[in-house]
PDB file of C-alpha atoms in Angstrom:
ATOM      1  CA  MET G   1     -66.213 -55.784  17.135  1.00 59.00           C
ATOM      2  CA  SER G   2     -68.625 -58.289  15.544  1.00 71.00           C
ATOM      3  CA  GLU G   3     -71.358 -55.627  15.540  1.00 79.00           C
ATOM      4  CA  ASN G   4     -69.206 -53.634  13.089  1.00 79.00           C
ATOM      5  CA  ILE G   5     -68.794 -56.532  10.636  1.00 78.00           C
ATOM      6  CA  HIS G   6     -71.443 -56.767   7.937  1.00 75.00           C
ATOM      7  CA  THR G   7     -70.846 -59.660   5.542  1.00 74.00           C
ATOM      8  CA  GLN G   8     -71.842 -59.077   1.938  1.00 73.00           C
ATOM      9  CA  PHE G   9     -72.067 -62.619   0.586  1.00 70.00           C
ATOM     10  CA  HIS G  10     -75.745 -62.180  -0.264  1.00 75.00           C
ATOM     11  CA  ARG G  11     -74.786 -59.594  -2.909  1.00 80.00           C
ATOM     12  CA  PHE G  12     -72.163 -61.707  -4.676  1.00 85.00           C
ATOM     13  CA  VAL G  13     -72.534 -64.006  -7.668  1.00 88.00           C
ATOM     14  CA  SER G  14     -73.687 -67.310  -6.168  1.00 87.00           C
ATOM     15  CA  VAL G  15     -71.412 -70.276  -5.619  1.00 84.00           C
ATOM     16  CA  GLU G  16     -73.695 -72.361  -7.825  1.00 87.00           C
ATOM     17  CA  GLU G  17     -73.286 -69.892 -10.701  1.00 90.00           C
ATOM     18  CA  LYS G  18     -69.504 -69.967 -10.324  1.00 88.00           C
ATOM     19  CA  ARG G  19     -69.431 -73.755 -10.227  1.00 87.00           C
ATOM     20  CA  GLU G  20     -71.586 -73.867 -13.342  1.00 89.00           C
ATOM     21  CA  LEU G  21     -69.271 -71.438 -15.125  1.00 91.00           C
ATOM     22  CA  LEU G  22     -66.199 -73.490 -14.213  1.00 91.00           C
ATOM     23  CA  GLY G  23     -67.907 -76.837 -14.765  1.00 91.00           C
ATOM     24  CA  GLN G  24     -66.436 -78.182 -11.562  1.00 95.00           C
ATOM     25  CA  THR G  25     -66.886 -78.307  -7.819  1.00 94.00           C
ATOM     26  CA  GLY G  26     -64.180 -76.956  -5.559  1.00 96.00           C
ATOM     27  CA  VAL G  27     -62.068 -79.269  -3.467  1.00 97.00           C
ATOM     28  CA  VAL G  28     -59.008 -78.925  -1.246  1.00 98.00           C
ATOM     29  CA  LEU G  29     -56.372 -81.611  -1.708  1.00 98.00           C
ATOM     30  CA  TRP G  30     -54.202 -81.218   1.404  1.00 98.00           C
ATOM     31  CA  LEU G  31     -50.827 -82.826   0.641  1.00 97.00           C
ATOM     32  CA  TYR G  32     -48.734 -83.370   3.750  1.00 96.00           C
ATOM     33  CA  GLY G  33     -45.554 -85.174   4.622  1.00 93.00           C
ATOM     34  CA  LEU G  34     -41.922 -84.593   5.524  1.00 91.00           C
ATOM     35  CA  SER G  35     -39.964 -81.703   4.072  1.00 89.00           C
ATOM     36  CA  GLY G  36     -38.562 -82.983   0.786  1.00 91.00           C
ATOM     37  CA  ALA G  37     -41.191 -85.722   0.384  1.00 93.00           C
ATOM     38  CA  GLY G  38     -42.360 -84.332  -2.955  1.00 93.00           C
ATOM     39  CA  LYS G  39     -45.561 -82.498  -2.001  1.00 94.00           C
ATOM     40  CA  SER G  40     -44.876 -79.473  -4.197  1.00 93.00           C
ATOM     41  CA  THR G  41     -43.653 -81.623  -7.080  1.00 93.00           C
ATOM     42  CA  ILE G  42     -46.800 -83.758  -6.981  1.00 96.00           C
ATOM     43  CA  ALA G  43     -49.014 -80.662  -6.726  1.00 97.00           C
ATOM     44  CA  ALA G  44     -47.284 -79.076  -9.736  1.00 97.00           C
ATOM     45  CA  GLY G  45     -47.661 -82.241 -11.808  1.00 97.00           C
ATOM     46  CA  ALA G  46     -51.309 -82.642 -10.855  1.00 97.00           C
ATOM     47  CA  GLU G  47     -51.968 -78.987 -11.595  1.00 97.00           C
ATOM     48  CA  ARG G  48     -50.495 -79.333 -15.103  1.00 97.00           C
ATOM     49  CA  ARG G  49     -52.607 -82.416 -15.871  1.00 98.00           C
ATOM     50  CA  LEU G  50     -55.781 -80.844 -14.509  1.00 97.00           C
ATOM     51  CA  HIS G  51     -55.117 -77.604 -16.403  1.00 97.00           C
ATOM     52  CA  ASP G  52     -54.548 -79.525 -19.622  1.00 97.00           C
ATOM     53  CA  ALA G  53     -57.894 -81.257 -18.977  1.00 96.00           C
ATOM     54  CA  GLY G  54     -59.618 -77.866 -18.739  1.00 95.00           C
ATOM     55  CA  ARG G  55     -59.842 -77.592 -14.945  1.00 96.00           C
ATOM     56  CA  PHE G  56     -59.224 -74.407 -12.962  1.00 96.00           C
ATOM     57  CA  THR G  57     -56.732 -75.014 -10.158  1.00 97.00           C
ATOM     58  CA  MET G  58     -54.532 -73.242  -7.673  1.00 97.00           C
ATOM     59  CA  ILE G  59     -51.575 -74.397  -5.594  1.00 98.00           C
ATOM     60  CA  LEU G  60     -51.053 -73.051  -2.094  1.00 97.00           C
ATOM     61  CA  ASP G  61     -47.472 -73.971  -1.250  1.00 94.00           C
ATOM     62  CA  GLY G  62     -46.166 -73.787   2.306  1.00 89.00           C
ATOM     63  CA  ASP G  63     -42.868 -72.157   1.330  1.00 88.00           C
ATOM     64  CA  ASN G  64     -44.645 -69.547  -0.792  1.00 91.00           C
ATOM     65  CA  PHE G  65     -46.964 -68.708   2.100  1.00 92.00           C
ATOM     66  CA  ARG G  66     -44.056 -68.412   4.529  1.00 90.00           C
ATOM     67  CA  ASN G  67     -42.364 -66.031   2.072  1.00 92.00           C
ATOM     68  CA  GLY G  68     -45.464 -63.802   1.869  1.00 93.00           C
ATOM     69  CA  LEU G  69     -48.674 -63.921   3.892  1.00 92.00           C
ATOM     70  CA  ASN G  70     -47.077 -65.969   6.682  1.00 92.00           C
ATOM     71  CA  ALA G  71     -43.629 -64.317   6.661  1.00 94.00           C
ATOM     72  CA  ASP G  72     -44.275 -63.129  10.215  1.00 96.00           C
ATOM     73  CA  LEU G  73     -44.513 -66.688  11.554  1.00 94.00           C
ATOM     74  CA  GLY G  74     -41.802 -68.948  12.908  1.00 92.00           C
ATOM     75  CA  PHE G  75     -41.905 -72.656  13.688  1.00 91.00           C
ATOM     76  CA  SER G  76     -43.152 -72.707  17.272  1.00 92.00           C
ATOM     77  CA  ASP G  77     -46.254 -74.800  17.939  1.00 92.00           C
ATOM     78  CA  GLU G  78     -48.364 -71.631  18.033  1.00 95.00           C
ATOM     79  CA  ASP G  79     -46.906 -70.309  14.781  1.00 94.00           C
ATOM     80  CA  ARG G  80     -47.361 -73.669  13.021  1.00 92.00           C
ATOM     81  CA  CYS G  81     -51.000 -73.643  14.093  1.00 95.00           C
ATOM     82  CA  GLU G  82     -51.490 -70.091  12.797  1.00 96.00           C
ATOM     83  CA  ASN G  83     -49.730 -71.004   9.537  1.00 95.00           C
ATOM     84  CA  VAL G  84     -52.119 -73.898   8.963  1.00 96.00           C
ATOM     85  CA  ARG G  85     -55.127 -71.794   9.964  1.00 97.00           C
ATOM     86  CA  ARG G  86     -54.287 -69.070   7.444  1.00 97.00           C
ATOM     87  CA  VAL G  87     -53.570 -71.507   4.623  1.00 97.00           C
ATOM     88  CA  ALA G  88     -56.779 -73.426   5.361  1.00 98.00           C
ATOM     89  CA  GLU G  89     -58.860 -70.230   5.403  1.00 97.00           C
ATOM     90  CA  VAL G  90     -57.512 -69.213   1.976  1.00 98.00           C
ATOM     91  CA  ALA G  91     -57.984 -72.742   0.624  1.00 98.00           C
ATOM     92  CA  SER G  92     -61.551 -72.803   1.920  1.00 97.00           C
ATOM     93  CA  LEU G  93     -62.395 -69.487   0.254  1.00 95.00           C
ATOM     94  CA  LEU G  94     -61.011 -70.654  -3.083  1.00 96.00           C
ATOM     95  CA  ALA G  95     -62.690 -74.070  -2.961  1.00 96.00           C
ATOM     96  CA  SER G  96     -65.998 -72.468  -2.062  1.00 92.00           C
ATOM     97  CA  GLN G  97     -65.824 -70.682  -5.409  1.00 92.00           C
ATOM     98  CA  GLY G  98     -65.389 -73.912  -7.359  1.00 94.00           C
ATOM     99  CA  ILE G  99     -61.600 -73.949  -7.583  1.00 96.00           C
ATOM    100  CA  ILE G 100     -59.573 -77.144  -7.212  1.00 97.00           C
ATOM    101  CA  VAL G 101     -56.994 -76.227  -4.570  1.00 98.00           C
ATOM    102  CA  MET G 102     -53.856 -78.205  -3.880  1.00 98.00           C
ATOM    103  CA  VAL G 103     -52.165 -77.368  -0.600  1.00 98.00           C
ATOM    104  CA  SER G 104     -48.610 -78.559  -0.027  1.00 96.00           C
ATOM    105  CA  VAL G 105     -47.765 -77.979   3.630  1.00 93.00           C
ATOM    106  CA  ILE G 106     -45.747 -80.205   5.975  1.00 90.00           C
ATOM    107  CA  THR G 107     -48.578 -80.301   8.606  1.00 93.00           C
ATOM    108  CA  PRO G 108     -46.791 -82.728  10.945  1.00 89.00           C
ATOM    109  CA  THR G 109     -49.533 -83.453  13.474  1.00 94.00           C
ATOM    110  CA  ILE G 110     -53.005 -84.938  13.424  1.00 96.00           C
ATOM    111  CA  ALA G 111     -54.226 -81.907  15.380  1.00 96.00           C
ATOM    112  CA  LEU G 112     -53.036 -79.483  12.682  1.00 96.00           C
ATOM    113  CA  ARG G 113     -54.668 -81.511   9.927  1.00 97.00           C
ATOM    114  CA  ALA G 114     -57.863 -81.679  11.994  1.00 98.00           C
ATOM    115  CA  LEU G 115     -57.796 -77.877  12.269  1.00 98.00           C
ATOM    116  CA  ALA G 116     -57.450 -77.569   8.491  1.00 98.00           C
ATOM    117  CA  LYS G 117     -60.284 -80.055   7.958  1.00 98.00           C
ATOM    118  CA  LYS G 118     -62.530 -78.187  10.402  1.00 98.00           C
ATOM    119  CA  ILE G 119     -61.941 -74.910   8.541  1.00 98.00           C
ATOM    120  CA  VAL G 120     -62.331 -76.343   5.025  1.00 98.00           C
ATOM    121  CA  GLY G 121     -65.185 -78.719   5.806  1.00 97.00           C
ATOM    122  CA  SER G 122     -66.518 -81.339   3.446  1.00 97.00           C
ATOM    123  CA  ALA G 123     -64.302 -80.200   0.538  1.00 97.00           C
ATOM    124  CA  PHE G 124     -61.183 -81.337   2.454  1.00 98.00           C
ATOM    125  CA  ARG G 125     -59.221 -84.342   1.188  1.00 98.00           C
ATOM    126  CA  GLU G 126     -56.121 -85.425   3.086  1.00 97.00           C
ATOM    127  CA  VAL G 127     -53.252 -86.845   1.003  1.00 97.00           C
ATOM    128  CA  PHE G 128     -50.143 -88.254   2.692  1.00 96.00           C
ATOM    129  CA  VAL G 129     -47.009 -88.023   0.545  1.00 96.00           C
ATOM    130  CA  LYS G 130     -44.778 -90.836   1.743  1.00 94.00           C
ATOM    131  CA  ALA G 131     -41.020 -90.761   1.319  1.00 91.00           C
ATOM    132  CA  SER G 132     -38.265 -92.213   3.469  1.00 91.00           C
ATOM    133  CA  TYR G 133     -36.446 -89.994   5.918  1.00 90.00           C
ATOM    134  CA  GLN G 134     -33.194 -90.690   4.043  1.00 90.00           C
ATOM    135  CA  GLU G 135     -34.732 -89.672   0.700  1.00 89.00           C
ATOM    136  CA  CYS G 136     -36.157 -86.488   2.200  1.00 86.00           C
ATOM    137  CA  ALA G 137     -32.788 -85.608   3.774  1.00 87.00           C
ATOM    138  CA  GLU G 138     -31.099 -85.990   0.381  1.00 86.00           C
ATOM    139  CA  ARG G 139     -33.698 -83.824  -1.409  1.00 85.00           C
ATOM    140  CA  ASP G 140     -34.178 -81.078   1.151  1.00 76.00           C
ATOM    141  CA  PRO G 141     -31.370 -78.511   1.356  1.00 67.00           C
TER     142      PRO G 141
END
């Protein structure tokens, strides 16, 4: 199959040109923590502040992905891994174009976060959103 794939990146506007246009370098801020910890709330607040400061951002939210691109996945270990892989691939593509990407996904294990970091590379920043189990239980329906 790989003999039938012909990447076209060499024909696209360069990453450097896109970064210059945006005036920023892409990064992936991977927010993880318990369900109900506040990952999406923090991402939304950060996005608003960055937007108001003239920065181009995008939020990749775990629930939104599971309602669309990842609607075919459950919560088995294999499906969680595939969920993270897909989100990380999208985040990596966006960051490579100079976009500040905030990912809010539970990502409960070190192995899953390591997978995301491997896919994203040097643009990956891991952010733990800490909240007590009791607080999360009260917030999360």
